[in-house]
C-alpha cells in the first residue's frame, strides 16, 4: 500500500524490533476533516486500543495506518475494493470483518486471549449504549435523553458495586476498549448537538473515565472532538463550516468532579 502523506499516516507503537515479535498492521479510517489524522470510527478505536495494550506488553509490534475513505489511494482500492476499515493485517493475511478481527486478536495474536474476558453481565450492561446515543441525536427529545441517562446510571452503579478501576477488575479488557470510545462520543457529540452532559453525580462513571484518560491506549487512539462532531454531522447530512475545518484539534479529557485516588 502507498504511504503518501496526503492519504495515509503510519505510526509505530513502542520500539520493539519487528524481528522479535510479530508485526501487526491496523488500517483505520482517517479524519473526515483533514484526511490524515485518526477518524472517529468507533470500531477502529476499539481495536486500536486492544492492539496498543498488546504492543505495550511487547507481544506484538503495532503499525497503525490511516486511510482517507473520501479519497482512498488506488492501491487501497486494488487490495480491498469497497471494504471499509478497520482492517487488520497479520503476516500478509488481511482480516476484514469486525467479528473476524475480534476472533483473530483473541485466538491468533500473542496475548490477545487475555484481553477477551468472559463476563456476561458486563457484556449485557454495555450492549446497545451506542444505539441510545444515536436515537438521542436524531430524535432530540427528553425521552431519548432519559433512556441514555438510565443506561449510564446502570454502568455507574455496576462500577460502584464492583469498586474496581475497570469494568471487570483492575486490569483493562476488551469491554473497556469497547465502552470508553462510546462514552467519549456521548460526551462530545451529546454536548454539541443536544447539550447533553453526563451528570456529575455519577461519580463512579467519572472516576472510570478519569482512569481511562490516564492511559496511552486511549489517548493515542482517541479522535479529536472536531472529528467526532463531524462524524455525526455527516450522518445528518450537515456540512462543517469553514472555520471549524481550520480549527486546531481539541481533545476533551477534563473531569468535572474532584477524583480522590
PDB file of C-alpha atoms in Angstrom:
ATOM      1  CA  UNK A   1       0.000   0.000   0.000  1.00  0.00           C
ATOM      2  CA  UNK A   2       1.026   3.572  -0.607  1.00  0.00           C
ATOM      3  CA  UNK A   3       2.395   5.592   2.273  1.00  0.00           C
ATOM      4  CA  UNK A   4       1.833   9.006   0.722  1.00  0.00           C
ATOM      5  CA  UNK A   5       1.448  11.668   3.402  1.00  0.00           C
ATOM      6  CA  UNK A   6      -1.655  13.054   1.677  1.00  0.00           C
ATOM      7  CA  UNK A   7      -3.586   9.829   2.024  1.00  0.00           C
ATOM      8  CA  UNK A   8      -2.158   7.854   4.898  1.00  0.00           C
ATOM      9  CA  UNK A   9      -0.197   8.241   8.052  1.00  0.00           C
ATOM     10  CA  UNK A  10       1.637   5.456   9.866  1.00  0.00           C
ATOM     11  CA  UNK A  11       2.926   5.211  13.387  1.00  0.00           C
ATOM     12  CA  UNK A  12       4.897   2.595  15.281  1.00  0.00           C
ATOM     13  CA  UNK A  13       3.901   1.750  18.820  1.00  0.00           C
ATOM     14  CA  UNK A  14       6.899   1.059  21.085  1.00  0.00           C
ATOM     15  CA  UNK A  15      10.425   0.438  19.909  1.00  0.00           C
ATOM     16  CA  UNK A  16      10.299  -3.351  19.847  1.00  0.00           C
ATOM     17  CA  UNK A  17      12.192  -4.831  16.927  1.00  0.00           C
ATOM     18  CA  UNK A  18       9.942  -6.393  14.329  1.00  0.00           C
ATOM     19  CA  UNK A  19      12.299  -9.406  14.274  1.00  0.00           C
ATOM     20  CA  UNK A  20      11.494 -10.228  17.898  1.00  0.00           C
ATOM     21  CA  UNK A  21       7.711 -10.167  17.778  1.00  0.00           C
ATOM     22  CA  UNK A  22       5.052 -10.312  15.053  1.00  0.00           C
ATOM     23  CA  UNK A  23       4.210  -7.005  13.377  1.00  0.00           C
ATOM     24  CA  UNK A  24       0.504  -6.296  13.177  1.00  0.00           C
ATOM     25  CA  UNK A  25      -0.885  -3.549  10.975  1.00  0.00           C
ATOM     26  CA  UNK A  26      -4.239  -1.950  11.699  1.00  0.00           C
ATOM     27  CA  UNK A  27      -5.770   0.177   8.959  1.00  0.00           C
ATOM     28  CA  UNK A  28      -8.235   2.715  10.337  1.00  0.00           C
ATOM     29  CA  UNK A  29     -10.428   5.437   8.872  1.00  0.00           C
ATOM     30  CA  UNK A  30      -8.786   8.841   8.666  1.00  0.00           C
ATOM     31  CA  UNK A  31     -10.342  12.109   9.757  1.00  0.00           C
ATOM     32  CA  UNK A  32     -13.179  13.315   7.526  1.00  0.00           C
ATOM     33  CA  UNK A  33     -11.790  16.835   8.039  1.00  0.00           C
ATOM     34  CA  UNK A  34      -8.125  16.595   7.046  1.00  0.00           C
ATOM     35  CA  UNK A  35      -7.932  13.026   5.677  1.00  0.00           C
ATOM     36  CA  UNK A  36      -4.779  12.283   7.667  1.00  0.00           C
ATOM     37  CA  UNK A  37      -5.245  12.130  11.430  1.00  0.00           C
ATOM     38  CA  UNK A  38      -7.315   9.487  13.221  1.00  0.00           C
ATOM     39  CA  UNK A  39     -11.000   9.461  12.350  1.00  0.00           C
ATOM     40  CA  UNK A  40     -13.979   8.902  14.640  1.00  0.00           C
ATOM     41  CA  UNK A  41     -14.767   5.274  13.751  1.00  0.00           C
ATOM     42  CA  UNK A  42     -15.680   3.502  16.994  1.00  0.00           C
ATOM     43  CA  UNK A  43     -14.587   0.034  15.876  1.00  0.00           C
ATOM     44  CA  UNK A  44     -11.268   1.432  14.621  1.00  0.00           C
ATOM     45  CA  UNK A  45     -10.546   2.932  18.031  1.00  0.00           C
ATOM     46  CA  UNK A  46     -11.699  -0.188  19.860  1.00  0.00           C
ATOM     47  CA  UNK A  47      -9.268  -2.461  18.002  1.00  0.00           C
ATOM     48  CA  UNK A  48      -6.531   0.202  18.128  1.00  0.00           C
ATOM     49  CA  UNK A  49      -6.855   0.112  21.929  1.00  0.00           C
ATOM     50  CA  UNK A  50      -6.850  -3.700  22.071  1.00  0.00           C
ATOM     51  CA  UNK A  51      -3.689  -3.895  19.968  1.00  0.00           C
ATOM     52  CA  UNK A  52      -1.996  -0.964  21.696  1.00  0.00           C
ATOM     53  CA  UNK A  53      -2.309  -2.778  25.029  1.00  0.00           C
ATOM     54  CA  UNK A  54      -0.640  -5.842  23.492  1.00  0.00           C
ATOM     55  CA  UNK A  55       2.100  -3.666  21.987  1.00  0.00           C
ATOM     56  CA  UNK A  56       2.743  -2.166  25.436  1.00  0.00           C
ATOM     57  CA  UNK A  57       3.223  -5.724  26.722  1.00  0.00           C
ATOM     58  CA  UNK A  58       5.684  -6.248  23.842  1.00  0.00           C
ATOM     59  CA  UNK A  59       3.859  -9.291  22.498  1.00  0.00           C
ATOM     60  CA  UNK A  60       3.465  -7.522  19.130  1.00  0.00           C
ATOM     61  CA  UNK A  61       4.806  -4.569  17.189  1.00  0.00           C
ATOM     62  CA  UNK A  62       1.912  -2.366  16.073  1.00  0.00           C
ATOM     63  CA  UNK A  63       1.704  -0.243  12.957  1.00  0.00           C
ATOM     64  CA  UNK A  64      -1.391   1.923  12.526  1.00  0.00           C
ATOM     65  CA  UNK A  65      -2.241   3.364   9.111  1.00  0.00           C
ATOM     66  CA  UNK A  66      -4.979   5.900   8.426  1.00  0.00           C
ATOM     67  CA  UNK A  67      -6.792   5.913   5.090  1.00  0.00           C
ATOM     68  CA  UNK A  68      -8.920   8.756   3.754  1.00  0.00           C
ATOM     69  CA  UNK A  69     -12.075   6.931   2.663  1.00  0.00           C
ATOM     70  CA  UNK A  70     -13.342  10.004   0.818  1.00  0.00           C
ATOM     71  CA  UNK A  71     -10.313   9.709  -1.479  1.00  0.00           C
ATOM     72  CA  UNK A  72      -8.833   6.237  -0.963  1.00  0.00           C
ATOM     73  CA  UNK A  73      -5.491   5.694  -2.725  1.00  0.00           C
ATOM     74  CA  UNK A  74      -5.517   3.402  -5.780  1.00  0.00           C
ATOM     75  CA  UNK A  75      -3.577   0.585  -4.106  1.00  0.00           C
ATOM     76  CA  UNK A  76      -6.109   0.502  -1.255  1.00  0.00           C
ATOM     77  CA  UNK A  77      -8.943   0.071  -3.778  1.00  0.00           C
ATOM     78  CA  UNK A  78      -6.952  -2.609  -5.593  1.00  0.00           C
ATOM     79  CA  UNK A  79      -6.288  -4.598  -2.416  1.00  0.00           C
ATOM     80  CA  UNK A  80      -9.554  -4.128  -0.567  1.00  0.00           C
ATOM     81  CA  UNK A  81     -12.101  -2.919  -3.170  1.00  0.00           C
ATOM     82  CA  UNK A  82     -15.090  -1.388  -1.337  1.00  0.00           C
ATOM     83  CA  UNK A  83     -14.146  -2.680   2.119  1.00  0.00           C
ATOM     84  CA  UNK A  84     -14.080  -0.032   4.837  1.00  0.00           C
ATOM     85  CA  UNK A  85     -11.644  -0.063   7.775  1.00  0.00           C
ATOM     86  CA  UNK A  86     -10.922  -1.354  10.307  1.00  0.00           C
ATOM     87  CA  UNK A  87      -8.745  -3.879   8.522  1.00  0.00           C
ATOM     88  CA  UNK A  88      -6.185  -5.980  10.370  1.00  0.00           C
ATOM     89  CA  UNK A  89      -3.132  -7.353   8.568  1.00  0.00           C
ATOM     90  CA  UNK A  90      -1.161 -10.153  10.218  1.00  0.00           C
ATOM     91  CA  UNK A  91       1.789 -11.635   8.315  1.00  0.00           C
ATOM     92  CA  UNK A  92       0.247 -10.700   4.970  1.00  0.00           C
ATOM     93  CA  UNK A  93      -3.211 -12.012   5.894  1.00  0.00           C
ATOM     94  CA  UNK A  94      -5.942  -9.348   5.773  1.00  0.00           C
ATOM     95  CA  UNK A  95      -8.897  -9.725   8.142  1.00  0.00           C
ATOM     96  CA  UNK A  96     -11.788  -7.560   7.008  1.00  0.00           C
ATOM     97  CA  UNK A  97     -14.871  -8.032   9.204  1.00  0.00           C
ATOM     98  CA  UNK A  98     -15.278  -6.785  12.763  1.00  0.00           C
ATOM     99  CA  UNK A  99     -16.237 -10.154  14.270  1.00  0.00           C
ATOM    100  CA  UNK A 100     -13.382 -11.865  12.445  1.00  0.00           C
ATOM    101  CA  UNK A 101     -10.934  -9.188  13.646  1.00  0.00           C
ATOM    102  CA  UNK A 102     -12.013  -9.773  17.256  1.00  0.00           C
ATOM    103  CA  UNK A 103     -11.716 -13.529  16.843  1.00  0.00           C
ATOM    104  CA  UNK A 104      -8.280 -13.179  15.251  1.00  0.00           C
ATOM    105  CA  UNK A 105      -6.991 -10.955  18.066  1.00  0.00           C
ATOM    106  CA  UNK A 106      -8.322 -13.421  20.649  1.00  0.00           C
ATOM    107  CA  UNK A 107      -7.133 -16.641  19.027  1.00  0.00           C
ATOM    108  CA  UNK A 108      -4.096 -15.758  16.892  1.00  0.00           C
ATOM    109  CA  UNK A 109      -2.309 -12.710  18.293  1.00  0.00           C
ATOM    110  CA  UNK A 110       0.071 -13.295  21.217  1.00  0.00           C
ATOM    111  CA  UNK A 111      -1.514 -12.126  24.466  1.00  0.00           C
ATOM    112  CA  UNK A 112      -4.852 -11.430  22.802  1.00  0.00           C
ATOM    113  CA  UNK A 113      -6.683 -14.203  24.626  1.00  0.00           C
ATOM    114  CA  UNK A 114      -6.127 -12.437  27.962  1.00  0.00           C
ATOM    115  CA  UNK A 115      -7.954  -9.316  26.732  1.00  0.00           C
ATOM    116  CA  UNK A 116     -11.167 -11.182  25.986  1.00  0.00           C
ATOM    117  CA  UNK A 117     -12.579 -11.759  29.435  1.00  0.00           C
ATOM    118  CA  UNK A 118     -15.807 -13.748  29.627  1.00  0.00           C
ATOM    119  CA  UNK A 119     -18.320 -11.719  31.636  1.00  0.00           C
ATOM    120  CA  UNK A 120     -21.938 -11.988  30.525  1.00  0.00           C
ATOM    121  CA  UNK A 121     -23.117  -9.334  32.993  1.00  0.00           C
ATOM    122  CA  UNK A 122     -20.719  -6.712  31.625  1.00  0.00           C
ATOM    123  CA  UNK A 123     -21.391  -7.706  28.007  1.00  0.00           C
ATOM    124  CA  UNK A 124     -25.119  -7.149  28.575  1.00  0.00           C
ATOM    125  CA  UNK A 125     -24.503  -3.956  30.555  1.00  0.00           C
ATOM    126  CA  UNK A 126     -22.696  -2.082  27.773  1.00  0.00           C
ATOM    127  CA  UNK A 127     -24.778  -3.502  24.927  1.00  0.00           C
ATOM    128  CA  UNK A 128     -26.927  -1.005  22.979  1.00  0.00           C
ATOM    129  CA  UNK A 129     -25.408   2.061  24.665  1.00  0.00           C
ATOM    130  CA  UNK A 130     -24.388   3.482  21.306  1.00  0.00           C
ATOM    131  CA  UNK A 131     -27.875   2.920  19.872  1.00  0.00           C
ATOM    132  CA  UNK A 132     -29.276   5.155  22.623  1.00  0.00           C
ATOM    133  CA  UNK A 133     -26.802   7.914  21.730  1.00  0.00           C
ATOM    134  CA  UNK A 134     -27.808   7.792  18.057  1.00  0.00           C
ATOM    135  CA  UNK A 135     -31.514   7.870  18.932  1.00  0.00           C
ATOM    136  CA  UNK A 136     -30.956  10.885  21.189  1.00  0.00           C
ATOM    137  CA  UNK A 137     -29.107  12.762  18.430  1.00  0.00           C
ATOM    138  CA  UNK A 138     -31.826  12.009  15.876  1.00  0.00           C
ATOM    139  CA  UNK A 139     -34.976  12.422  17.996  1.00  0.00           C
ATOM    140  CA  UNK A 140     -33.707  15.207  20.261  1.00  0.00           C
ATOM    141  CA  UNK A 141     -36.394  14.681  22.884  1.00  0.00           C
ATOM    142  CA  UNK A 142     -36.391  14.176  26.622  1.00  0.00           C
ATOM    143  CA  UNK A 143     -37.458  10.526  26.452  1.00  0.00           C
ATOM    144  CA  UNK A 144     -34.354   9.597  24.457  1.00  0.00           C
ATOM    145  CA  UNK A 145     -32.171  11.666  26.803  1.00  0.00           C
ATOM    146  CA  UNK A 146     -33.635   9.807  29.759  1.00  0.00           C
ATOM    147  CA  UNK A 147     -33.084   6.411  28.109  1.00  0.00           C
ATOM    148  CA  UNK A 148     -29.388   7.178  27.674  1.00  0.00           C
ATOM    149  CA  UNK A 149     -29.156   8.600  31.177  1.00  0.00           C
ATOM    150  CA  UNK A 150     -30.747   5.476  32.647  1.00  0.00           C
ATOM    151  CA  UNK A 151     -28.217   3.292  30.828  1.00  0.00           C
ATOM    152  CA  UNK A 152     -25.293   5.395  32.069  1.00  0.00           C
ATOM    153  CA  UNK A 153     -26.681   5.147  35.599  1.00  0.00           C
ATOM    154  CA  UNK A 154     -26.627   1.329  35.356  1.00  0.00           C
ATOM    155  CA  UNK A 155     -22.982   1.406  34.271  1.00  0.00           C
ATOM    156  CA  UNK A 156     -22.199   3.794  37.127  1.00  0.00           C
ATOM    157  CA  UNK A 157     -23.937   1.511  39.648  1.00  0.00           C
ATOM    158  CA  UNK A 158     -22.039  -1.511  38.326  1.00  0.00           C
ATOM    159  CA  UNK A 159     -18.707   0.282  38.745  1.00  0.00           C
ATOM    160  CA  UNK A 160     -19.646   1.491  42.216  1.00  0.00           C
ATOM    161  CA  UNK A 161     -20.696  -2.004  43.322  1.00  0.00           C
ATOM    162  CA  UNK A 162     -17.590  -3.735  41.986  1.00  0.00           C
ATOM    163  CA  UNK A 163     -15.338  -0.921  43.197  1.00  0.00           C
ATOM    164  CA  UNK A 164     -12.702  -1.725  40.572  1.00  0.00           C
ATOM    165  CA  UNK A 165     -10.712   0.534  38.286  1.00  0.00           C
ATOM    166  CA  UNK A 166     -12.155  -1.002  35.119  1.00  0.00           C
ATOM    167  CA  UNK A 167     -15.302  -2.910  34.154  1.00  0.00           C
ATOM    168  CA  UNK A 168     -14.233  -6.416  35.168  1.00  0.00           C
ATOM    169  CA  UNK A 169     -11.377  -5.713  37.575  1.00  0.00           C
ATOM    170  CA  UNK A 170      -8.236  -3.623  37.965  1.00  0.00           C
ATOM    171  CA  UNK A 171      -6.881  -4.691  34.569  1.00  0.00           C
ATOM    172  CA  UNK A 172      -8.280  -3.436  31.271  1.00  0.00           C
ATOM    173  CA  UNK A 173     -10.058  -5.861  28.972  1.00  0.00           C
ATOM    174  CA  UNK A 174     -11.920  -5.859  25.665  1.00  0.00           C
ATOM    175  CA  UNK A 175     -15.067  -4.422  27.285  1.00  0.00           C
ATOM    176  CA  UNK A 176     -13.195  -1.271  28.339  1.00  0.00           C
ATOM    177  CA  UNK A 177     -11.858  -0.862  24.808  1.00  0.00           C
ATOM    178  CA  UNK A 178     -15.461  -1.071  23.603  1.00  0.00           C
ATOM    179  CA  UNK A 179     -17.082   1.172  26.224  1.00  0.00           C
ATOM    180  CA  UNK A 180     -14.709   4.109  26.560  1.00  0.00           C
ATOM    181  CA  UNK A 181     -14.759   5.268  22.903  1.00  0.00           C
ATOM    182  CA  UNK A 182     -18.570   5.250  23.125  1.00  0.00           C
ATOM    183  CA  UNK A 183     -18.513   7.291  26.329  1.00  0.00           C
ATOM    184  CA  UNK A 184     -16.268   9.820  24.585  1.00  0.00           C
ATOM    185  CA  UNK A 185     -18.729  10.109  21.687  1.00  0.00           C
ATOM    186  CA  UNK A 186     -21.582  10.549  24.165  1.00  0.00           C
ATOM    187  CA  UNK A 187     -19.643  13.255  25.948  1.00  0.00           C
ATOM    188  CA  UNK A 188     -18.525  15.224  22.886  1.00  0.00           C
ATOM    189  CA  UNK A 189     -21.416  14.733  20.439  1.00  0.00           C
ATOM    190  CA  UNK A 190     -24.082  14.781  23.144  1.00  0.00           C
ATOM    191  CA  UNK A 191     -22.906  18.164  24.392  1.00  0.00           C
ATOM    192  CA  UNK A 192     -22.527  19.649  20.903  1.00  0.00           C
ATOM    193  CA  UNK A 193     -25.827  18.559  19.367  1.00  0.00           C
ATOM    194  CA  UNK A 194     -28.319  18.396  22.260  1.00  0.00           C
ATOM    195  CA  UNK A 195     -26.454  19.932  25.221  1.00  0.00           C
ATOM    196  CA  UNK A 196     -26.410  16.540  26.958  1.00  0.00           C
ATOM    197  CA  UNK A 197     -23.904  16.148  29.773  1.00  0.00           C
ATOM    198  CA  UNK A 198     -23.042  13.124  31.863  1.00  0.00           C
ATOM    199  CA  UNK A 199     -24.282  14.123  35.338  1.00  0.00           C
ATOM    200  CA  UNK A 200     -21.604  14.854  37.917  1.00  0.00           C
ATOM    201  CA  UNK A 201     -23.402  12.705  40.499  1.00  0.00           C
ATOM    202  CA  UNK A 202     -22.401   9.601  38.515  1.00  0.00           C
ATOM    203  CA  UNK A 203     -19.114   9.640  40.389  1.00  0.00           C
ATOM    204  CA  UNK A 204     -18.124   6.016  39.755  1.00  0.00           C
ATOM    205  CA  UNK A 205     -18.507   6.576  35.994  1.00  0.00           C
ATOM    206  CA  UNK A 206     -16.442   9.768  36.086  1.00  0.00           C
ATOM    207  CA  UNK A 207     -13.779   8.003  38.146  1.00  0.00           C
ATOM    208  CA  UNK A 208     -13.698   5.277  35.488  1.00  0.00           C
ATOM    209  CA  UNK A 209     -13.311   7.863  32.725  1.00  0.00           C
ATOM    210  CA  UNK A 210     -10.583   9.594  34.710  1.00  0.00           C
ATOM    211  CA  UNK A 211      -8.562   6.373  34.831  1.00  0.00           C
ATOM    212  CA  UNK A 212      -9.110   5.786  31.123  1.00  0.00           C
ATOM    213  CA  UNK A 213      -7.913   9.299  30.297  1.00  0.00           C
ATOM    214  CA  UNK A 214      -4.600   8.479  32.003  1.00  0.00           C
ATOM    215  CA  UNK A 215      -3.893   5.599  29.622  1.00  0.00           C
ATOM    216  CA  UNK A 216      -1.878   5.874  26.418  1.00  0.00           C
ATOM    217  CA  UNK A 217      -4.058   3.163  24.886  1.00  0.00           C
ATOM    218  CA  UNK A 218      -6.944   5.625  24.997  1.00  0.00           C
ATOM    219  CA  UNK A 219      -5.233   8.964  24.383  1.00  0.00           C
ATOM    220  CA  UNK A 220      -3.164   7.670  21.446  1.00  0.00           C
ATOM    221  CA  UNK A 221      -6.241   6.202  19.748  1.00  0.00           C
ATOM    222  CA  UNK A 222      -8.757   8.946  20.574  1.00  0.00           C
ATOM    223  CA  UNK A 223     -10.041  11.135  17.718  1.00  0.00           C
ATOM    224  CA  UNK A 224     -10.261  14.894  18.078  1.00  0.00           C
ATOM    225  CA  UNK A 225     -13.511  16.450  19.272  1.00  0.00           C
ATOM    226  CA  UNK A 226     -13.943  18.027  15.838  1.00  0.00           C
ATOM    227  CA  UNK A 227     -13.763  14.623  14.149  1.00  0.00           C
ATOM    228  CA  UNK A 228     -16.347  13.131  16.499  1.00  0.00           C
ATOM    229  CA  UNK A 229     -18.689  16.059  15.815  1.00  0.00           C
ATOM    230  CA  UNK A 230     -18.163  15.875  12.058  1.00  0.00           C
ATOM    231  CA  UNK A 231     -18.829  12.113  12.141  1.00  0.00           C
ATOM    232  CA  UNK A 232     -22.413  12.832  13.238  1.00  0.00           C
ATOM    233  CA  UNK A 233     -22.807  15.905  11.056  1.00  0.00           C
ATOM    234  CA  UNK A 234     -22.135  13.730   8.026  1.00  0.00           C
ATOM    235  CA  UNK A 235     -24.729  11.215   9.232  1.00  0.00           C
ATOM    236  CA  UNK A 236     -27.251  14.063   9.406  1.00  0.00           C
ATOM    237  CA  UNK A 237     -26.167  15.480   6.015  1.00  0.00           C
ATOM    238  CA  UNK A 238     -24.841  18.622   7.681  1.00  0.00           C
ATOM    239  CA  UNK A 239     -21.705  20.377   6.484  1.00  0.00           C
ATOM    240  CA  UNK A 240     -18.871  21.676   8.596  1.00  0.00           C
ATOM    241  CA  UNK A 241     -18.341  25.413   8.497  1.00  0.00           C
ATOM    242  CA  UNK A 242     -15.031  26.550   7.030  1.00  0.00           C
ATOM    243  CA  UNK A 243     -13.738  27.937  10.327  1.00  0.00           C
ATOM    244  CA  UNK A 244     -14.496  24.582  12.002  1.00  0.00           C
ATOM    245  CA  UNK A 245     -12.386  22.757   9.414  1.00  0.00           C
ATOM    246  CA  UNK A 246      -9.466  25.077  10.191  1.00  0.00           C
ATOM    247  CA  UNK A 247      -9.675  24.721  13.972  1.00  0.00           C
ATOM    248  CA  UNK A 248      -6.790  23.196  15.832  1.00  0.00           C
ATOM    249  CA  UNK A 249      -7.842  19.727  17.024  1.00  0.00           C
ATOM    250  CA  UNK A 250      -9.014  19.642  20.634  1.00  0.00           C
ATOM    251  CA  UNK A 251      -9.467  16.648  22.935  1.00  0.00           C
ATOM    252  CA  UNK A 252     -11.946  16.754  25.809  1.00  0.00           C
ATOM    253  CA  UNK A 253     -10.351  14.834  28.681  1.00  0.00           C
ATOM    254  CA  UNK A 254     -11.118  17.037  31.688  1.00  0.00           C
ATOM    255  CA  UNK A 255     -13.088  15.696  34.641  1.00  0.00           C
ATOM    256  CA  UNK A 256     -15.784  17.960  36.205  1.00  0.00           C
ATOM    257  CA  UNK A 257     -15.504  16.466  39.696  1.00  0.00           C
ATOM    258  CA  UNK A 258     -12.707  16.004  42.198  1.00  0.00           C
ATOM    259  CA  UNK A 259     -11.338  12.464  41.906  1.00  0.00           C
ATOM    260  CA  UNK A 260      -9.679  11.147  45.049  1.00  0.00           C
ATOM    261  CA  UNK A 261      -7.474   8.164  44.258  1.00  0.00           C
TER     262      UNK A 261
END
